[in-house]
PDB file of C-alpha atoms and ligand atoms in Angstrom:
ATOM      1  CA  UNK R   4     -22.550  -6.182   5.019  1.00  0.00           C
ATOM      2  CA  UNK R   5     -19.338  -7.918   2.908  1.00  0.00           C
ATOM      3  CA  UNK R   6     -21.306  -9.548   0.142  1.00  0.00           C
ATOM      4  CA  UNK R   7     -19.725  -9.432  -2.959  1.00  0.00           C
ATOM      5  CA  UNK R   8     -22.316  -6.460  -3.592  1.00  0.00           C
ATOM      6  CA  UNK R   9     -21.053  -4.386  -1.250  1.00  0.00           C
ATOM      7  CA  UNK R  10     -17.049  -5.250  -2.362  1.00  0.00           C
ATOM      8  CA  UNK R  11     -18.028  -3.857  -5.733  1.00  0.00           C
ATOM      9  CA  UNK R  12     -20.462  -0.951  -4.156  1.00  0.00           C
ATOM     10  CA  UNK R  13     -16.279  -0.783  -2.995  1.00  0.00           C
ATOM     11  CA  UNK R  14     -15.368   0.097  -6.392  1.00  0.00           C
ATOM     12  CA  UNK R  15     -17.160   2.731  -7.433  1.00  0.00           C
ATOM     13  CA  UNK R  16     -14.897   5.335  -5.892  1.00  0.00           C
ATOM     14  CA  UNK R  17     -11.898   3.418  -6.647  1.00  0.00           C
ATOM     15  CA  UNK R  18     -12.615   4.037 -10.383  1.00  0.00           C
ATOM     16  CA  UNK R  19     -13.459   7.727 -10.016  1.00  0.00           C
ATOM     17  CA  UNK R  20      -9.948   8.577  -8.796  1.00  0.00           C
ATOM     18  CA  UNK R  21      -8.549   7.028 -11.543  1.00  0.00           C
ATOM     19  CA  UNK R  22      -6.391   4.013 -12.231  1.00  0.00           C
ATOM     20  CA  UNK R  23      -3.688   5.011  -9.706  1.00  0.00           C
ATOM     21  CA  UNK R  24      -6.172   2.767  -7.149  1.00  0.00           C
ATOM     22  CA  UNK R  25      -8.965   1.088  -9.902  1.00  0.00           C
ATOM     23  CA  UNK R  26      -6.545  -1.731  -9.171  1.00  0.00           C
ATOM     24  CA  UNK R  27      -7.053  -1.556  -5.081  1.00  0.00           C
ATOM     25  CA  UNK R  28     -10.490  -3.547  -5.164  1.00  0.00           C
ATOM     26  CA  UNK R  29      -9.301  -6.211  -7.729  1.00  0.00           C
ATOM     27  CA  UNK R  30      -6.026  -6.383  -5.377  1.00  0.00           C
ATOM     28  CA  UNK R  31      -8.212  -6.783  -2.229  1.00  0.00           C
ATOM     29  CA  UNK R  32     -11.091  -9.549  -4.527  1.00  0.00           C
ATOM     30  CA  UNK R  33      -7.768 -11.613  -4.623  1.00  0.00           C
ATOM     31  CA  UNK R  34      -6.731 -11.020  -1.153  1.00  0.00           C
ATOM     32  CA  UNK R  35     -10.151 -11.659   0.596  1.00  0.00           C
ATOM     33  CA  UNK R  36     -10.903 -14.826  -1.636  1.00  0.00           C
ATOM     34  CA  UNK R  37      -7.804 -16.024  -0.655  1.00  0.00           C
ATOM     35  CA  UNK R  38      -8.018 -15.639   2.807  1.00  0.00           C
ATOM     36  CA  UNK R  39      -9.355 -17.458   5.635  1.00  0.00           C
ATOM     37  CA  UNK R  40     -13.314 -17.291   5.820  1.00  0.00           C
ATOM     38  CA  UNK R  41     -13.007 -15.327   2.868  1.00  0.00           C
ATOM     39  CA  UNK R  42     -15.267 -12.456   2.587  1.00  0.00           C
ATOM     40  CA  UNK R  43     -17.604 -12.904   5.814  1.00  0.00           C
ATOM     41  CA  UNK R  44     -16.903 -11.095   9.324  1.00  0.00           C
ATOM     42  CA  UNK R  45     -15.001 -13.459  11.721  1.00  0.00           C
ATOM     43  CA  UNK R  46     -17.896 -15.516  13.709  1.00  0.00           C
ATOM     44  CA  UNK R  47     -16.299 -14.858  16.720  1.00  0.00           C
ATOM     45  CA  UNK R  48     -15.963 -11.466  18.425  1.00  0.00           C
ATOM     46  CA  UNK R  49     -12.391 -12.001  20.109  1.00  0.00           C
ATOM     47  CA  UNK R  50     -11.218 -12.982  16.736  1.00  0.00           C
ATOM     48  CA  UNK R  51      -9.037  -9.962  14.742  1.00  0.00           C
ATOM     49  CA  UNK R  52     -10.298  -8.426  11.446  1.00  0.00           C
ATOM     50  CA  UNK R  53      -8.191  -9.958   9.038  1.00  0.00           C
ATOM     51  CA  UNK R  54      -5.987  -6.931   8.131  1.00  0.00           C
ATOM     52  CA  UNK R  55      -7.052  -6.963   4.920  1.00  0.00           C
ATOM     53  CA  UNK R  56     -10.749  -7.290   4.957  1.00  0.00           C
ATOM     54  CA  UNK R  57     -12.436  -4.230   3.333  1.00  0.00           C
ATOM     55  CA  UNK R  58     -14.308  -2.513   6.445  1.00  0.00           C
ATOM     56  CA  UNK R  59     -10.645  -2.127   7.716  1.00  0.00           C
ATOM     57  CA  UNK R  60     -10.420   0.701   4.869  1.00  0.00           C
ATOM     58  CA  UNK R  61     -14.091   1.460   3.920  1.00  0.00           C
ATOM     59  CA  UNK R  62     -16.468   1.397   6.841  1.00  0.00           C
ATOM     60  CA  UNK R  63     -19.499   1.016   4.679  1.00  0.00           C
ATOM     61  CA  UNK R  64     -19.698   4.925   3.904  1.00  0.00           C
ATOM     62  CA  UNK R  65     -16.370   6.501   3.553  1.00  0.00           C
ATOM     63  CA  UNK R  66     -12.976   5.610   3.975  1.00  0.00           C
ATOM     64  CA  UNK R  67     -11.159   5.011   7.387  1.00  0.00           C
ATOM     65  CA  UNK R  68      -7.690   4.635   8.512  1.00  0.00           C
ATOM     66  CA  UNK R  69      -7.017   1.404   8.554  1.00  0.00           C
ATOM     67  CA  UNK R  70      -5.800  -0.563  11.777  1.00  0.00           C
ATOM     68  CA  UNK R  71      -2.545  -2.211  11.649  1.00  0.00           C
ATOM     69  CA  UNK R  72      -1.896  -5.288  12.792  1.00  0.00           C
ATOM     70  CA  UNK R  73       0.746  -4.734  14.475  1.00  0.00           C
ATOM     71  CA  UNK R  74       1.835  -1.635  17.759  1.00  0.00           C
ATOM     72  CA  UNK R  75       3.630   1.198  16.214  1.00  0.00           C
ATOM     73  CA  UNK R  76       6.606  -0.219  17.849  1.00  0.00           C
ATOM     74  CA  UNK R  77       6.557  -3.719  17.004  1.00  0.00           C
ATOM     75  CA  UNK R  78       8.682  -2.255  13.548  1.00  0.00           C
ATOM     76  CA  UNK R  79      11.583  -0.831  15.338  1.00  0.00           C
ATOM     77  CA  UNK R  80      14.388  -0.615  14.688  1.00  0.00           C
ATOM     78  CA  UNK R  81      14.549  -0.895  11.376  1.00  0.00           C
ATOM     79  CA  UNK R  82      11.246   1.808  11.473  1.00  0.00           C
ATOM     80  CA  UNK R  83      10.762   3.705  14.465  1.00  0.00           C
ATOM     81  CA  UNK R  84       7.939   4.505  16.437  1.00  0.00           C
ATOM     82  CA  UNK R  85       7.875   8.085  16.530  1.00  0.00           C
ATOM     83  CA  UNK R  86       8.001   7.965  12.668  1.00  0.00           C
ATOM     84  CA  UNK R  87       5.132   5.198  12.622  1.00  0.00           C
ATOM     85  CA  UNK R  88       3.215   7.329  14.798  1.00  0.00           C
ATOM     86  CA  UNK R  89       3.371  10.125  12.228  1.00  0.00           C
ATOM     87  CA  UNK R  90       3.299   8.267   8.975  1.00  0.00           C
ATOM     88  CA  UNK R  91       0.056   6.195   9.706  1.00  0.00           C
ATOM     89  CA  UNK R  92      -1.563   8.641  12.552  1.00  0.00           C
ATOM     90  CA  UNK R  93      -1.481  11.571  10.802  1.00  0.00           C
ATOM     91  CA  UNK R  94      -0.106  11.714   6.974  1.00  0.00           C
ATOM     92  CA  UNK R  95      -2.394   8.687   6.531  1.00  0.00           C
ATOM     93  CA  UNK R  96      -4.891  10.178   8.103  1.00  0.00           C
ATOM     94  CA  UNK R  97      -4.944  13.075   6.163  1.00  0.00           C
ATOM     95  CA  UNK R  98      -5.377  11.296   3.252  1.00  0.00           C
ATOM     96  CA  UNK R  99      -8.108   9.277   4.006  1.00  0.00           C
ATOM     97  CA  UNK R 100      -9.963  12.484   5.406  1.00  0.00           C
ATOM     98  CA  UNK R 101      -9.217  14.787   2.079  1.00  0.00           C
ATOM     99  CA  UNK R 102     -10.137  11.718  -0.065  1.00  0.00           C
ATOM    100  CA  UNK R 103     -13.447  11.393   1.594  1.00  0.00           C
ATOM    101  CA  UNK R 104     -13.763  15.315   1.443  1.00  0.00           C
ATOM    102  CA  UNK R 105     -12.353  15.135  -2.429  1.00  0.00           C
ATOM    103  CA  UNK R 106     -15.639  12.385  -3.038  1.00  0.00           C
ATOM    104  CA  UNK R 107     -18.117  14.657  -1.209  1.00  0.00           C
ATOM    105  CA  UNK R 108     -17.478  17.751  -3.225  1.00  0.00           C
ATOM    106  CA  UNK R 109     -17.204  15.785  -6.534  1.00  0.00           C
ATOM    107  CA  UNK R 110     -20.642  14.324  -5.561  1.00  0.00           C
ATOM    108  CA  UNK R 111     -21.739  17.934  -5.164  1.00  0.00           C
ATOM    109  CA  UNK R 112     -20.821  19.965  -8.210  1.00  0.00           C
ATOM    110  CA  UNK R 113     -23.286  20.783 -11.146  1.00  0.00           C
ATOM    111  CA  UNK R 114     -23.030  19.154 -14.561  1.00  0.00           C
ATOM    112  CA  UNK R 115     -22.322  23.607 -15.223  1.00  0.00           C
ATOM    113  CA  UNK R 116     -18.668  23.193 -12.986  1.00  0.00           C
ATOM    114  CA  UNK R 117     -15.749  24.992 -14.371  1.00  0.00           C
ATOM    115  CA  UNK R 118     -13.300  22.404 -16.404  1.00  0.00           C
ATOM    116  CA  UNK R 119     -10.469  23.911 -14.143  1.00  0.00           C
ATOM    117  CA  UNK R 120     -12.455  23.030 -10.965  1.00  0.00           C
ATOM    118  CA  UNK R 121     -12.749  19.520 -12.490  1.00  0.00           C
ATOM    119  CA  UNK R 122      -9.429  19.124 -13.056  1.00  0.00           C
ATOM    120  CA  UNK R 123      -8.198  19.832  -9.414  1.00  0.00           C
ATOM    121  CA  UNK R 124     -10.571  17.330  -7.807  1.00  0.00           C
ATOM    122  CA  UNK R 125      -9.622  14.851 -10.515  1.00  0.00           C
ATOM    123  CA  UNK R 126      -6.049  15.488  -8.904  1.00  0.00           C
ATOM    124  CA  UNK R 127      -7.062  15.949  -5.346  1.00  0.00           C
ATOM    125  CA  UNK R 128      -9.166  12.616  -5.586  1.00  0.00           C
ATOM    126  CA  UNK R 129      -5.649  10.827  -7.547  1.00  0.00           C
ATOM    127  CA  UNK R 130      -3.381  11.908  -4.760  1.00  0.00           C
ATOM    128  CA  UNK R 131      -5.789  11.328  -1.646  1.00  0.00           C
ATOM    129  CA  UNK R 132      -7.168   8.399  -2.448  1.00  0.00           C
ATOM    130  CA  UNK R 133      -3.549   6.966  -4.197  1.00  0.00           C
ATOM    131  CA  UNK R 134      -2.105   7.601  -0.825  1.00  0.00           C
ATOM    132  CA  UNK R 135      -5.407   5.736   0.844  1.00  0.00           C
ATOM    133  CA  UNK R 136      -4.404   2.827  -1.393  1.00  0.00           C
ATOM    134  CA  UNK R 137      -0.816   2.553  -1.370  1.00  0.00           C
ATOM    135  CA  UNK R 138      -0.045   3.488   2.294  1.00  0.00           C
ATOM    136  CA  UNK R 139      -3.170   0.635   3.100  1.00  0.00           C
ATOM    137  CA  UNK R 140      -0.998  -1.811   1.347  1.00  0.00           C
ATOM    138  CA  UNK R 141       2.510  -0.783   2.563  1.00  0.00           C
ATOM    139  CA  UNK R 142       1.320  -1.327   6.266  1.00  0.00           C
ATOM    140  CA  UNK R 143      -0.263  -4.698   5.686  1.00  0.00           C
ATOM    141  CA  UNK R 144       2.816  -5.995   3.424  1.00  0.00           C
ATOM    142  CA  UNK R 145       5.087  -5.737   7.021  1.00  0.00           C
ATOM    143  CA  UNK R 146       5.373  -7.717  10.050  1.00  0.00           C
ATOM    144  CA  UNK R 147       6.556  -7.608  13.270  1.00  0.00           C
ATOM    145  CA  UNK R 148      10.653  -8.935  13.228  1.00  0.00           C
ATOM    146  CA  UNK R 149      10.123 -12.322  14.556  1.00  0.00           C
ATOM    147  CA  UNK R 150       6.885 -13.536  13.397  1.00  0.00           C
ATOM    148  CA  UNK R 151       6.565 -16.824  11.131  1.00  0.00           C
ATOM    149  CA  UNK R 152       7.159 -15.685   7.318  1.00  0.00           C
ATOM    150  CA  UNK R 153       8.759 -11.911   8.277  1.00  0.00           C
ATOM    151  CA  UNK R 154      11.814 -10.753   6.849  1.00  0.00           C
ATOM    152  CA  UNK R 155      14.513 -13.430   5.843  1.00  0.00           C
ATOM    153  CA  UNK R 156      13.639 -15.198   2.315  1.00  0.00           C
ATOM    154  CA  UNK R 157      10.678 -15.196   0.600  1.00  0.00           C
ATOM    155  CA  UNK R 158       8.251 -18.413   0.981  1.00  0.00           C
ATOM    156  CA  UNK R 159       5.952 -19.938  -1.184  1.00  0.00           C
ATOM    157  CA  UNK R 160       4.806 -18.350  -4.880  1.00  0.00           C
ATOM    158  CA  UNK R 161       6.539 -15.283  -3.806  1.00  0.00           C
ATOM    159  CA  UNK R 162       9.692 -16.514  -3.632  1.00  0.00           C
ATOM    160  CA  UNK R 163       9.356 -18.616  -6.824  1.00  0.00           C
ATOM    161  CA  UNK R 164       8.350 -16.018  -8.567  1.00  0.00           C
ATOM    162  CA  UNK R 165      10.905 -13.712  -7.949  1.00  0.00           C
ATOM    163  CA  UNK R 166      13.751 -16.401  -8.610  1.00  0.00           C
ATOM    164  CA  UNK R 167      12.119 -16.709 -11.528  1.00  0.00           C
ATOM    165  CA  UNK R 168      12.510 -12.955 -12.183  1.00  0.00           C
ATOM    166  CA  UNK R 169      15.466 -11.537 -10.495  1.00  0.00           C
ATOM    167  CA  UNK R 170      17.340 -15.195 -10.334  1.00  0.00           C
ATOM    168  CA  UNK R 171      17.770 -15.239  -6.945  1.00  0.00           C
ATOM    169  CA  UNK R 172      16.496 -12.954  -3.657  1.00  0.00           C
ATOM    170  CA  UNK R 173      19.829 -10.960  -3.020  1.00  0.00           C
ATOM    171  CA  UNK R 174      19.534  -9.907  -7.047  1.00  0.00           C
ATOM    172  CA  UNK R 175      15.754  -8.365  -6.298  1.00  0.00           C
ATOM    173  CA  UNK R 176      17.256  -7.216  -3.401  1.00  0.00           C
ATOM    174  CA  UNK R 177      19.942  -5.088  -5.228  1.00  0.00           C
ATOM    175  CA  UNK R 178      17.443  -4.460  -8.073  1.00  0.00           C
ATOM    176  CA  UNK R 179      14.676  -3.251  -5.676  1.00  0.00           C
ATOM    177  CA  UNK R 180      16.829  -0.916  -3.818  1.00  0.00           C
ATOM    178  CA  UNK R 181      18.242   0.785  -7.252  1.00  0.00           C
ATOM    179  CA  UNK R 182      14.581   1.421  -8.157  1.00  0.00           C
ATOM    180  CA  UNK R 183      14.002   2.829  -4.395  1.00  0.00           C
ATOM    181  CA  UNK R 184      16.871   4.901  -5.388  1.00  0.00           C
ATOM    182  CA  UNK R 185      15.574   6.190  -8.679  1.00  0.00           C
ATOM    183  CA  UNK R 186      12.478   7.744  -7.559  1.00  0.00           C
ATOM    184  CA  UNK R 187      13.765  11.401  -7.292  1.00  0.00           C
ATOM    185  CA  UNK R 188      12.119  13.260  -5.078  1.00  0.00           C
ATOM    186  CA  UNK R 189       8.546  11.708  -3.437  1.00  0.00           C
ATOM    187  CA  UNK R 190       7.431   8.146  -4.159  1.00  0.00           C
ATOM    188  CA  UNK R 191       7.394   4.700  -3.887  1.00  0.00           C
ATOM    189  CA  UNK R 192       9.390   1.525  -5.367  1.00  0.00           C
ATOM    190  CA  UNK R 193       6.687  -1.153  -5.958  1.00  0.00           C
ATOM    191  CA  UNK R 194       6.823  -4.952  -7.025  1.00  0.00           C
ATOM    192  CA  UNK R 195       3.592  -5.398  -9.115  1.00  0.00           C
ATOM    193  CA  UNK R 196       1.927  -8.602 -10.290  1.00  0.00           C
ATOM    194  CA  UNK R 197      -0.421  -8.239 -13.591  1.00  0.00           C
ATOM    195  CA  UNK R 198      -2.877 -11.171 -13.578  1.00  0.00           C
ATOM    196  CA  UNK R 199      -3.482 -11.494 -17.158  1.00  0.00           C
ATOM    197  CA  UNK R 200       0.749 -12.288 -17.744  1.00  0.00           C
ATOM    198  CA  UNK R 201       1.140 -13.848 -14.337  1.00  0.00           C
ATOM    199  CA  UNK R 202       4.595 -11.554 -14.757  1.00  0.00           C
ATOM    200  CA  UNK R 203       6.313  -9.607 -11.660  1.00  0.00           C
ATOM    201  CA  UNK R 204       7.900  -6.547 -12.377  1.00  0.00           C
ATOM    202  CA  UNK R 205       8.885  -3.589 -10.713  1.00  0.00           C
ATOM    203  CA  UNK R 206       7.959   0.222 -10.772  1.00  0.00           C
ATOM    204  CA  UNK R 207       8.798   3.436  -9.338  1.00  0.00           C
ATOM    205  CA  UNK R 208       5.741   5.297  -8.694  1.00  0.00           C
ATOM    206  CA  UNK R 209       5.987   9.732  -8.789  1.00  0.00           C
ATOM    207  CA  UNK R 210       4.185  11.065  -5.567  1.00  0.00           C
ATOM    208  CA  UNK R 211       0.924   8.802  -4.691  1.00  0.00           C
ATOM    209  CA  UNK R 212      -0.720   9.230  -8.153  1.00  0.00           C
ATOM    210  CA  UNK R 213      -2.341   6.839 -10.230  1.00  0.00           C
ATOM    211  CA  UNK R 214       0.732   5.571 -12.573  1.00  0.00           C
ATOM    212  CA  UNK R 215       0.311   1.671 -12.706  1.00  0.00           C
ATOM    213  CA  UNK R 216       0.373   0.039 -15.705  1.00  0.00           C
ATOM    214  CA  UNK R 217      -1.752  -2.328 -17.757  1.00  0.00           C
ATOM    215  CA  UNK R 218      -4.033  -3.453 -14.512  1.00  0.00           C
ATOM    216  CA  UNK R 219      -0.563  -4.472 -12.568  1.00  0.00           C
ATOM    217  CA  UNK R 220      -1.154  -4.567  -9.189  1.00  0.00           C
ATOM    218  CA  UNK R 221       1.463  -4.052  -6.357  1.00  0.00           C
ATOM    219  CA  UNK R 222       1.899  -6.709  -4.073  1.00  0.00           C
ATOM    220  CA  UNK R 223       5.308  -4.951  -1.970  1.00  0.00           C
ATOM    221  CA  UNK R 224       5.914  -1.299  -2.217  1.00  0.00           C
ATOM    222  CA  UNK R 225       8.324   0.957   0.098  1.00  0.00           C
ATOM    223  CA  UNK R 226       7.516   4.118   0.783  1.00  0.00           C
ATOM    224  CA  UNK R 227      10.566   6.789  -0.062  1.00  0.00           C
ATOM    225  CA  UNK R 228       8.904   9.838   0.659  1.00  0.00           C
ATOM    226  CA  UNK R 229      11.303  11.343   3.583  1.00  0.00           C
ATOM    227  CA  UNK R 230       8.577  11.139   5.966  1.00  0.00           C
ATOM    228  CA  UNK R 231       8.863   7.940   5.810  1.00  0.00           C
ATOM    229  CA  UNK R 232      12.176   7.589   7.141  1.00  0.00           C
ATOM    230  CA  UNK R 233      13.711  11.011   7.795  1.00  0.00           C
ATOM    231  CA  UNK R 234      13.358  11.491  11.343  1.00  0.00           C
ATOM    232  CA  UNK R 235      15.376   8.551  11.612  1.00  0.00           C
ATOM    233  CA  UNK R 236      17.712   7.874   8.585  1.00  0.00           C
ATOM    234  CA  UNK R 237      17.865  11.433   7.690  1.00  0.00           C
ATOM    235  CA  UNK R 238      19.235  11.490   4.236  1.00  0.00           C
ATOM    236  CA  UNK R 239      20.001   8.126   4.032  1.00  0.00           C
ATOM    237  CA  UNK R 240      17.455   6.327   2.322  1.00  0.00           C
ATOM    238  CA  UNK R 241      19.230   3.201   1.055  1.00  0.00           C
ATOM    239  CA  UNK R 242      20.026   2.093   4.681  1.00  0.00           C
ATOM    240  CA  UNK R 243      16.284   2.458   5.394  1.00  0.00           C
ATOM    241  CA  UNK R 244      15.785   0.583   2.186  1.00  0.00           C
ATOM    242  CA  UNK R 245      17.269  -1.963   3.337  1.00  0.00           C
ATOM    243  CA  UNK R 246      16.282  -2.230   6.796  1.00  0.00           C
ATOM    244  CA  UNK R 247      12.838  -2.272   5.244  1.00  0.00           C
ATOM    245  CA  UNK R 248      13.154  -6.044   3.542  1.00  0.00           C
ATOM    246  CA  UNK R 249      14.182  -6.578   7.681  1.00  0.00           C
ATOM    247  CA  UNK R 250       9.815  -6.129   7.446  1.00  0.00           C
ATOM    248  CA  UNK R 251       8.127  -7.603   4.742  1.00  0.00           C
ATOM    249  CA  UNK R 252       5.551 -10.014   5.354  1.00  0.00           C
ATOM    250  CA  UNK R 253       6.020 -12.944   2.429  1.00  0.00           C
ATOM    251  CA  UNK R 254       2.388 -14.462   4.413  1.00  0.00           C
ATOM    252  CA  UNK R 255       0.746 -10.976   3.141  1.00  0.00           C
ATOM    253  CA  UNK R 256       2.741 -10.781  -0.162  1.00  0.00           C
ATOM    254  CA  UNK R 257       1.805 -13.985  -0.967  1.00  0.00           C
ATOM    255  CA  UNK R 258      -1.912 -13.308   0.239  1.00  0.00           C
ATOM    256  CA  UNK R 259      -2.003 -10.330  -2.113  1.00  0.00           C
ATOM    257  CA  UNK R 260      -0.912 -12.656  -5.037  1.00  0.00           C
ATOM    258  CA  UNK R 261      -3.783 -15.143  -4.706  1.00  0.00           C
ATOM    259  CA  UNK R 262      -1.834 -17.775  -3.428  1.00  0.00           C
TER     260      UNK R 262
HETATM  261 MN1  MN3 Q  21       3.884   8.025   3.154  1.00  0.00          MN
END
């Protein structure tokens, strides 16, 4: 289990759904090698599954919720629990159980399949699997208030990078949140890194497809569909916005960057 065989047995699915989540396993390669006792399952049994080791989102045969590493709680108030419980429980859920259900019928029709049938997995496997990917990221990119490296400024190459960028953190800040703004309708803002410039950039992603650009991979997205936040904020989606950066994890962003 967890040799690099199985990581890239990883992404063979990842490419079928397109390149809304091809860049999910090259994301994670980064992640895993940079993380303590990279690749191997912790020795010890007490010790936690780093959040983002693979089996915490493929279990060796399909896909699987993943667990957060923090209580549903531990985010309020800037997210609350009831809206936690819903978001990861159950929308989550239900993308991780229609992707797996999206791979099992693709690995069941005939080379004779109608185009149009085709075509609606293609998008069923996009969406389902997108969602997999970006709401598996959005969790692990928060923190509990109060924990070393949560909220406040970014540390290390995060934070360099975007002063390089942005200038300073209150200009990404202000820049992030118009882009949250943009996205009309459902999607997500994202903060991408693309390992062959080194670059940051941002992005507003449309729904949970796959829309990234040039092999970019996000390393801080916000959700802004209104389950996200509704229950809660109602209509008001820049004040969740910026509760949010109240959340980020600059340990996990920074993890996700390879640094
Ligand atoms: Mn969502």
């Amino acid at each position: 289990m967890n040799s690099r065989r199985d990581v890239l047995k990883m992404s063979v699915p990842l490419a079928m759904a397109g390149a809304g989540v091809a860049m999910w396993d090259a994301m994670l390669g980064r992640a895993m090698a940079a993380a303590p006792g990279a690749g191997a399952m912790p020795q010890d049994a007490a010790a936690p599954l780093p959040y983002f080791h693979p089996t915490n989102f493929f279990d060796g045969n399909q896909w699987v919720l993943p667990k957060l590493p923090y209580a549903h709680a531990d985010l309020e108030p800037h997210i609350d629990t009831a809206t936690m419980e819903l978001h990861h429980g159950k929308h989550h859920q239900a993308y991780v159980t229609n992707g797996n259900g999206a791979l099992k019928a693709m690995s069941e029709l005939g080379a004779e399949a109608d185009g149009r049938v085709v075509e609606s997995l293609q998008r069923d496997l996009s969406f389902n699997l997108g969602g997999h990917a970006l709401h598996s990221l959005f969790w692990g990119t928060m923190g509990k208030p109060g924990t070393d490296g949560v909220g406040g400024v970014p540390i290390g190459r995060a934070g360099e990078l975007i002063t390089k960028t942005f200038g300073s953190y209150d200009r990404f800040k202000t820049y992030f949140t118009k882009v949250a703004l943009s996205v009309k309708g459902s999607g997500w803002a994202a903060l991408v890194y693309s390992p062959v410039s080194g670059q940051i950039y941002t992005q507003a992603i449309k729904d949970q497809d796959g829309q990234q650009t040039s092999g970019a991979m996000p390393i801080l997205l916000v959700d802004v569909w209104e389950h996200a936040y509704y229950l809660k904020y109602q209509n008001r989606r820049r004040d969740y916005v910026e509760a949010f950066y109240n959340l980020i994890d600059w340990r996990a962003v920074n993890l996700l960057l390879g640094a």
